[in-house]
PDB file of C-alpha atoms in Angstrom:
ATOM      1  CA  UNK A 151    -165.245-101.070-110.087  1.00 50.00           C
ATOM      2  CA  UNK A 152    -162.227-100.517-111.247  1.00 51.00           C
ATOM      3  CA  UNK A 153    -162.413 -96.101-111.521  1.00 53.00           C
ATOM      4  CA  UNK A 154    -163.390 -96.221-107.752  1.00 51.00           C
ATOM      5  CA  UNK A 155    -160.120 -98.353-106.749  1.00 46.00           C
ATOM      6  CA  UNK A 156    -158.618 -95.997-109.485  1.00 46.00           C
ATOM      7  CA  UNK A 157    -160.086 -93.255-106.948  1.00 47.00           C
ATOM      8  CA  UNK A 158    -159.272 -94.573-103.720  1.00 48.00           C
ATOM      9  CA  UNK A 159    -156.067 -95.339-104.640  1.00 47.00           C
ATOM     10  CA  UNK A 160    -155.374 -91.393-105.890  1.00 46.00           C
ATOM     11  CA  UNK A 161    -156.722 -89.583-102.974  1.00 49.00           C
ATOM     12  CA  UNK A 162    -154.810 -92.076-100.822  1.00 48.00           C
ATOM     13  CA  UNK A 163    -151.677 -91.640-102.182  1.00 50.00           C
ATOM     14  CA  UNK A 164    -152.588 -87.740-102.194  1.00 45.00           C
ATOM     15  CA  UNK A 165    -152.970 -87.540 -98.674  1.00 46.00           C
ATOM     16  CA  UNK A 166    -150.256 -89.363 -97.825  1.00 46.00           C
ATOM     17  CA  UNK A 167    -147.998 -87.303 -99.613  1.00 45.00           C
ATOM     18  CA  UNK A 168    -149.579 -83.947 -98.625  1.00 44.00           C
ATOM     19  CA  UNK A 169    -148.729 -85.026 -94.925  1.00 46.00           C
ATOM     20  CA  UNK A 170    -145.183 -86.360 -95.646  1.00 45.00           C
ATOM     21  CA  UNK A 171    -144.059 -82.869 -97.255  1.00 46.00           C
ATOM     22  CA  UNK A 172    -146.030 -80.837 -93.812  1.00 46.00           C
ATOM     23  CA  UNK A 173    -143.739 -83.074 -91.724  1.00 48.00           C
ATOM     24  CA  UNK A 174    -140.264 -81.239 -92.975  1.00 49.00           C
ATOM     25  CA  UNK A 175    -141.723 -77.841 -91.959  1.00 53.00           C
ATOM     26  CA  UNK A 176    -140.844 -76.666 -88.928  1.00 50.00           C
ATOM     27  CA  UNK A 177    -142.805 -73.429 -87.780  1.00 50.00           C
ATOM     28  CA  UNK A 178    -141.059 -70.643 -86.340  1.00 51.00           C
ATOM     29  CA  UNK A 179    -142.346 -68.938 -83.123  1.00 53.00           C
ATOM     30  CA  UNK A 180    -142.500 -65.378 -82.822  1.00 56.00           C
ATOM     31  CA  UNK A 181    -140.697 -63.337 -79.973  1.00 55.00           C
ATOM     32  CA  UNK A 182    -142.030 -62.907 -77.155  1.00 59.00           C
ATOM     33  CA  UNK A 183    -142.870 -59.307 -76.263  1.00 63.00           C
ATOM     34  CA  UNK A 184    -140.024 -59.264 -73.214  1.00 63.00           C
ATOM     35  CA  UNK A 185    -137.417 -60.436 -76.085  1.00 63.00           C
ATOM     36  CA  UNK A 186    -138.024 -58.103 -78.419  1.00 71.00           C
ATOM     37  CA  UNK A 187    -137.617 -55.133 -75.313  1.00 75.00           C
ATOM     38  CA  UNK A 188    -134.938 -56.278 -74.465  1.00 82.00           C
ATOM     39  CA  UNK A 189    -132.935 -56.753 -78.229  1.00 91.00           C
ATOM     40  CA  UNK A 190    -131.229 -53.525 -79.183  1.00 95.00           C
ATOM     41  CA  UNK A 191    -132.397 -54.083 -82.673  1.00 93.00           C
ATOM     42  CA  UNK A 192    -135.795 -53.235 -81.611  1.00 92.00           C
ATOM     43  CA  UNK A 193    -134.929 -49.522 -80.896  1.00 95.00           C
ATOM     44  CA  UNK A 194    -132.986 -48.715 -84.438  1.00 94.00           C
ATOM     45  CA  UNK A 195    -134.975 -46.911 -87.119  1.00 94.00           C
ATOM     46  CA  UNK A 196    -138.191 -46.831 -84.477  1.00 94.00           C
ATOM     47  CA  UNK A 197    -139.808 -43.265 -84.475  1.00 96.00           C
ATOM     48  CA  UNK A 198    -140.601 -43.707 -80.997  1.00 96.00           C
ATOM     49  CA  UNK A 199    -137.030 -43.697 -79.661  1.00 97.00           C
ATOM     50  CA  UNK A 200    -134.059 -42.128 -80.140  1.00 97.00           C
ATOM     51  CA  UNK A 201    -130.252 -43.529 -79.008  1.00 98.00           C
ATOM     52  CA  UNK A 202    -127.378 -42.335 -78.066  1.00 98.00           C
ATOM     53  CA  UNK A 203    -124.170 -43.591 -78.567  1.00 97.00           C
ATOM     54  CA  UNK A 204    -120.996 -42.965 -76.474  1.00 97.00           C
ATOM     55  CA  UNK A 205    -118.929 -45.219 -73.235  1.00 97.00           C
ATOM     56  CA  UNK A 206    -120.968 -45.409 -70.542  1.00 97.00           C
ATOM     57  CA  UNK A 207    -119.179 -47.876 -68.615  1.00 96.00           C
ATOM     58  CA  UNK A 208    -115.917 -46.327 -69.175  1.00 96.00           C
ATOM     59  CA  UNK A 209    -114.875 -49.826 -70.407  1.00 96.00           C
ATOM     60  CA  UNK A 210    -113.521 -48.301 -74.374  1.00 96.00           C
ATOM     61  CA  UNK A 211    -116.615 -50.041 -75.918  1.00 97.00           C
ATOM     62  CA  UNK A 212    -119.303 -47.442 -76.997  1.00 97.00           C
ATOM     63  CA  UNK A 213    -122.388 -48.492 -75.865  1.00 97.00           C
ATOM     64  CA  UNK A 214    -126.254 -47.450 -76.700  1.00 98.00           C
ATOM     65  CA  UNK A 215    -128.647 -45.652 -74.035  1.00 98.00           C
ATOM     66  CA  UNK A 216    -132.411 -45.653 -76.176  1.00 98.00           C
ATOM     67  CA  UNK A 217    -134.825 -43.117 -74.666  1.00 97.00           C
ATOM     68  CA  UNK A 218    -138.464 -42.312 -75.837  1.00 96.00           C
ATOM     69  CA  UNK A 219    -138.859 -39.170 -77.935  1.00 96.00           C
ATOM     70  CA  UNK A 220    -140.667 -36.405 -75.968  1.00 95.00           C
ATOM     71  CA  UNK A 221    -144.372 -37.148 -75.511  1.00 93.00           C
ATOM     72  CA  UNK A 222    -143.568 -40.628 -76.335  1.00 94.00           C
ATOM     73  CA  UNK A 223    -143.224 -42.342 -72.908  1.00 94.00           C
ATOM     74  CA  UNK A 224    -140.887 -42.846 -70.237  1.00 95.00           C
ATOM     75  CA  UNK A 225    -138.567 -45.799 -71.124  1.00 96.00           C
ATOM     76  CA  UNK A 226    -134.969 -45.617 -70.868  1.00 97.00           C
ATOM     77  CA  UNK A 227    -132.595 -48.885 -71.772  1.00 97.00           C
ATOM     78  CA  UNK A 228    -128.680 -48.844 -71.508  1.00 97.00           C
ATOM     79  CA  UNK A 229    -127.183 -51.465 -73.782  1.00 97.00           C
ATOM     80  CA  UNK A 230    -123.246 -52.093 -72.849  1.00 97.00           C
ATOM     81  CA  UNK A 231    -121.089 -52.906 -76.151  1.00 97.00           C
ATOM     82  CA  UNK A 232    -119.044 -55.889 -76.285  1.00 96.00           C
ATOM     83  CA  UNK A 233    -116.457 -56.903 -78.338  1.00 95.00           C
ATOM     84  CA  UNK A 234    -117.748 -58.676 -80.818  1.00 95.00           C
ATOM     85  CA  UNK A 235    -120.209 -55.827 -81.846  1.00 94.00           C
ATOM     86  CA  UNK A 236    -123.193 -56.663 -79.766  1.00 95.00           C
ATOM     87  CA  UNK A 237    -125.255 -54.902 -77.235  1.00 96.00           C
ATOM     88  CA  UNK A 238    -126.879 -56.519 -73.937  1.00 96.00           C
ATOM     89  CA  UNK A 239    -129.122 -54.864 -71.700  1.00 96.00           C
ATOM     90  CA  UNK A 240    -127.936 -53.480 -68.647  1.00 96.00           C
ATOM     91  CA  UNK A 241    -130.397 -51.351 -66.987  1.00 96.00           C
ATOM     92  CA  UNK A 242    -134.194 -50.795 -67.849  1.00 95.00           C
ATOM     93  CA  UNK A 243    -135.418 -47.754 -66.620  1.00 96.00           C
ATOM     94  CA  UNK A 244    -137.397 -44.450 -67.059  1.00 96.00           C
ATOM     95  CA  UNK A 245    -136.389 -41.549 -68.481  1.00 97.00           C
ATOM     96  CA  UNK A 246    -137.750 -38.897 -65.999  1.00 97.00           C
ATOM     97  CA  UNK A 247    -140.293 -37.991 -68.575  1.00 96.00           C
ATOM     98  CA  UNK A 248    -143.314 -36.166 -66.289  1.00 93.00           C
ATOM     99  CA  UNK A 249    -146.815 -36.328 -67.927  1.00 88.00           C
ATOM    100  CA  UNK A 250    -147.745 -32.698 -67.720  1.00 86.00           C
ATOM    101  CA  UNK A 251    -144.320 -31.481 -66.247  1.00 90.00           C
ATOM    102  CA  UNK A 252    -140.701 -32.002 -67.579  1.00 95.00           C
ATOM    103  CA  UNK A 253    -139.872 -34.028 -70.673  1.00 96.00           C
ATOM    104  CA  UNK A 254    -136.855 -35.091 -71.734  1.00 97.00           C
ATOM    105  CA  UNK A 255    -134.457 -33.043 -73.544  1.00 96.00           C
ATOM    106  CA  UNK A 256    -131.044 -34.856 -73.853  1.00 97.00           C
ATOM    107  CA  UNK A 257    -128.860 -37.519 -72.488  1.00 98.00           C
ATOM    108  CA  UNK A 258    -125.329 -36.245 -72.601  1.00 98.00           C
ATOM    109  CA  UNK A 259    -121.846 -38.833 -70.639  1.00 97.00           C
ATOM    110  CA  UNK A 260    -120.354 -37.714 -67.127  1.00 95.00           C
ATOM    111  CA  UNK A 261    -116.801 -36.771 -67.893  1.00 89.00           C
ATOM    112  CA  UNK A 262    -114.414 -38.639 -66.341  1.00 87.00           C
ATOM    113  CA  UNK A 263    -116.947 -41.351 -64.551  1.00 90.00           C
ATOM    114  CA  UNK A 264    -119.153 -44.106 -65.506  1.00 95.00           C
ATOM    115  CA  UNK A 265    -122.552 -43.321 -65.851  1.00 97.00           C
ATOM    116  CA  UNK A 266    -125.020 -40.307 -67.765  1.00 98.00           C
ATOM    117  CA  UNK A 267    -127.323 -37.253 -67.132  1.00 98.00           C
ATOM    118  CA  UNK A 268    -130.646 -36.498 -67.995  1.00 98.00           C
ATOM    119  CA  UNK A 269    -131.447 -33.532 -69.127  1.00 98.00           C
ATOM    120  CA  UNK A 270    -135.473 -32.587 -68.739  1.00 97.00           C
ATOM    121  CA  UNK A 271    -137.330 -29.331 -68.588  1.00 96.00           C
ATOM    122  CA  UNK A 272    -140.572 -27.737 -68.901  1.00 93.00           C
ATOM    123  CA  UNK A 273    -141.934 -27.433 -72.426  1.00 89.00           C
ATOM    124  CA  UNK A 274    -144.093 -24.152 -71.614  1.00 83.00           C
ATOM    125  CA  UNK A 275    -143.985 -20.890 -70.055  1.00 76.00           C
ATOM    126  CA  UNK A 276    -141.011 -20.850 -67.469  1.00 80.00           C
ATOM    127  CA  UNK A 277    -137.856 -22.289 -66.509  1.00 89.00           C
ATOM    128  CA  UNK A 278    -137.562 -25.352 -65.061  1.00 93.00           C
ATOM    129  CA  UNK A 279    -134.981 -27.801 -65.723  1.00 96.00           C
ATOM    130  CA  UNK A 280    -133.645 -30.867 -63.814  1.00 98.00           C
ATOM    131  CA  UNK A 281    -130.157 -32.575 -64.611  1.00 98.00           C
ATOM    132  CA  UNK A 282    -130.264 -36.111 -63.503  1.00 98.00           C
ATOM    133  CA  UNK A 283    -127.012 -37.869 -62.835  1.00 98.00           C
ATOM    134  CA  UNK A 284    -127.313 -41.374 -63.185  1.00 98.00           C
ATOM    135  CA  UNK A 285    -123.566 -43.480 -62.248  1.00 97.00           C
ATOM    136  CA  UNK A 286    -122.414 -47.048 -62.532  1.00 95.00           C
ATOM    137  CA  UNK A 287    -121.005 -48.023 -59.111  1.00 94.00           C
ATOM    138  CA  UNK A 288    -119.890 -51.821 -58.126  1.00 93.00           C
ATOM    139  CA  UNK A 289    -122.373 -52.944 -60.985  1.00 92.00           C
ATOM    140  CA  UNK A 290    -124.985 -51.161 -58.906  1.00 96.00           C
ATOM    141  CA  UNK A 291    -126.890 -48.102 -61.132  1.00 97.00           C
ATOM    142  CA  UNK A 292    -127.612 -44.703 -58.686  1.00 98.00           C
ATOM    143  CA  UNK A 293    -129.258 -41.899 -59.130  1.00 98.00           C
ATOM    144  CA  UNK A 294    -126.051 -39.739 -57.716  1.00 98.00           C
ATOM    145  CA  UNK A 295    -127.498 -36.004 -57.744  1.00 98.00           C
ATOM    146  CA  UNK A 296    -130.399 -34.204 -59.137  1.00 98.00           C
ATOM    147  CA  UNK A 297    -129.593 -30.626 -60.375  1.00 98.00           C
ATOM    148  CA  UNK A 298    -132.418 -28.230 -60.321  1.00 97.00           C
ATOM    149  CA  UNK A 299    -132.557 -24.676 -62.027  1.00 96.00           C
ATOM    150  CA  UNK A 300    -135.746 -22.490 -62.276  1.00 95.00           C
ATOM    151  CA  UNK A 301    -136.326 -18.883 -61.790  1.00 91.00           C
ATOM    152  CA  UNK A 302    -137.730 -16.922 -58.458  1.00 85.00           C
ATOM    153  CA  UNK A 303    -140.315 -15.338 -60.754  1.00 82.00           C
ATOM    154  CA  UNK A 304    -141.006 -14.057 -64.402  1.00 78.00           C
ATOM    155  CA  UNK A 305    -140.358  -9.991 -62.985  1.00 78.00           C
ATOM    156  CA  UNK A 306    -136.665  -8.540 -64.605  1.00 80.00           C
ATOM    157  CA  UNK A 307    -134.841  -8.822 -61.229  1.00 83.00           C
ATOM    158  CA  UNK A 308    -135.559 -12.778 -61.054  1.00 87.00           C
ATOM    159  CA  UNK A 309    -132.706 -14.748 -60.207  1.00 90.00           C
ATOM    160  CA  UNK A 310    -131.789 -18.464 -61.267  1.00 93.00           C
ATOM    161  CA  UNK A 311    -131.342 -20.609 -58.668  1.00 95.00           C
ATOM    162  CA  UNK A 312    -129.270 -23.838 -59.261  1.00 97.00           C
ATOM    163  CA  UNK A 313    -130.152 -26.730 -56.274  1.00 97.00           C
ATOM    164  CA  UNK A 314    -127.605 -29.487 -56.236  1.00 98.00           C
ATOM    165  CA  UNK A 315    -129.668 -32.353 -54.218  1.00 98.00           C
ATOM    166  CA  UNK A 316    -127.461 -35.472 -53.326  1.00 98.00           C
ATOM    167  CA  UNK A 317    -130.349 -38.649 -53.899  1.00 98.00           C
ATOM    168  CA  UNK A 318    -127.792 -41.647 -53.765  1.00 98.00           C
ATOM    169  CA  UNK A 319    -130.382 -43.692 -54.675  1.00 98.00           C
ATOM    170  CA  UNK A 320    -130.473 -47.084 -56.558  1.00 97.00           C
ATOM    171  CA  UNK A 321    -133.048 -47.403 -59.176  1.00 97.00           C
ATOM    172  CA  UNK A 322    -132.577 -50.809 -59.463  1.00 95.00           C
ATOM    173  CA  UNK A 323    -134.950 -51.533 -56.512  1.00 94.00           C
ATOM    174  CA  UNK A 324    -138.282 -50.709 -56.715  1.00 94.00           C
ATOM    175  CA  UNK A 325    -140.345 -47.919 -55.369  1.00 95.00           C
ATOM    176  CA  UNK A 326    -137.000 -45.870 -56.257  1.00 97.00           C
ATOM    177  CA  UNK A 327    -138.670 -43.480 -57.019  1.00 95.00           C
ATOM    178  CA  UNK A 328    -140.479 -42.564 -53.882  1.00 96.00           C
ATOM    179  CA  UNK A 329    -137.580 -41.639 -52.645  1.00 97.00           C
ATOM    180  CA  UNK A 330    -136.571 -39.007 -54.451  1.00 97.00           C
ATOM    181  CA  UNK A 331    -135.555 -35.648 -52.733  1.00 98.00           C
ATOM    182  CA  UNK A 332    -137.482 -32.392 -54.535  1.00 97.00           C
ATOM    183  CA  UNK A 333    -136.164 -28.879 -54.759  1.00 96.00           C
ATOM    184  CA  UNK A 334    -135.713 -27.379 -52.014  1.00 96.00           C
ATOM    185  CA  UNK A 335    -138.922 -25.307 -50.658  1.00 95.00           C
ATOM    186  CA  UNK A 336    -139.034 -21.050 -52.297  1.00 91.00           C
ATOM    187  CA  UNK A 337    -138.641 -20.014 -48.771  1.00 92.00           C
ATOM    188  CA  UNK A 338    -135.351 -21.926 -47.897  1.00 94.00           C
ATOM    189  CA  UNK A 339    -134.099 -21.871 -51.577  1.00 93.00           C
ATOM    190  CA  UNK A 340    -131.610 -18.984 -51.388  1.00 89.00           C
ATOM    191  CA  UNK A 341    -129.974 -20.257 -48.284  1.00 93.00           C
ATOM    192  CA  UNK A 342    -129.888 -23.994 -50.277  1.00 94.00           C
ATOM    193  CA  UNK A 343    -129.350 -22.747 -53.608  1.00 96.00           C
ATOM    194  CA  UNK A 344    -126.360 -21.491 -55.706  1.00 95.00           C
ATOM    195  CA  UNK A 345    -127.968 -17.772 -56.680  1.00 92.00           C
ATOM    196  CA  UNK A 346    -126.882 -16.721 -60.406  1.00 88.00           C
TER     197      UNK A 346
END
């Protein structure tokens, strides 16, 4: 009789224990997926992405813009510096990445105003590149200009045209990209074009 109050007693007082220690822990949850997109941290050392680092804002605070690589996808995220050292997300975006067309070359600061360009072109046979101008305006983000260049043809008298399209359009809002204007058509190209 006594060994089984011997027993009872033991696991008792082992349970009781076991649950008292489980009550300090406190378990951690993980991130959600939108957190970690939108933490800078994320994007460093992450073979999918590369950053670049210079003012966008025009504000003296370097800030980050984190693209995917080519044939990597089409996100683009702007992360404006602070002062203490820390990036927030400003704009989420794509990086005019085209599956089967353009990809993404470089991302390169607008001298002497807020905002970036794009730089995409076609990987193949051809020319075919597209500057995108992206500015900061009254804390709105617009796609200011699109700058085309391609070639008439592949013959030794081609010429390079250079098509300056005003967009103006936010890419904030959606369907932004519907909007876009294209090159101008071959036939009206030389009249709309800048010839080199």
């Amino acid at each position: 009789m006594k060994n089984i109050f011997l027993f009872i007693a033991l696991t008792l007082g082992f349970t009781c224990s076991s649950q008292h220690k489980n009550k300090g822990i406190v378990k951690l949850r993980q991130p959600s997926a939108e957190t970690k997109r939108s933490s800078f941290e994320t994007y460093i050392n992450n073979e999918y992405y590369f950053i670049k680092t210079f003012d966008v804002n025009k504000d003296g605070i370097s800030d980050k813009i984190v693209s995917n690589k080519p044939y990597q996808g089409e996100n683009l995220f702007i992360f404006l510096g602070d002062k203490q050292g820390k990036y927030i997300l400003a704009l989420e975006t794509r990086n005019f990445s085209e599956d089967g067309g353009n990809v993404i070359n470089d991302i390169l600061p607008i001298s002497g105003n807020k905002g970036f360009t794009i730089i995409t072109s076609f990987p193949d046979r051809g020319y075919y590149e597209k500057e995108y101008h992206i500015i900061l305006d009254n804390n709105t983000w617009l796609l200011k200009n699109i700058i085309y260049k391609t070639m008439s043809d592949i013959s030794q008298d081609a010429v390079k045209y250079i098509c300056d399209v005003p967009q103006n359009i936010d890419i904030q809002k959606s369907g932004w990209t519907d909007k876009i204007i294209p090159i101008p058509e071959e036939n009206v190209r030389a009249k709309k074009c800048r010839v080199e």
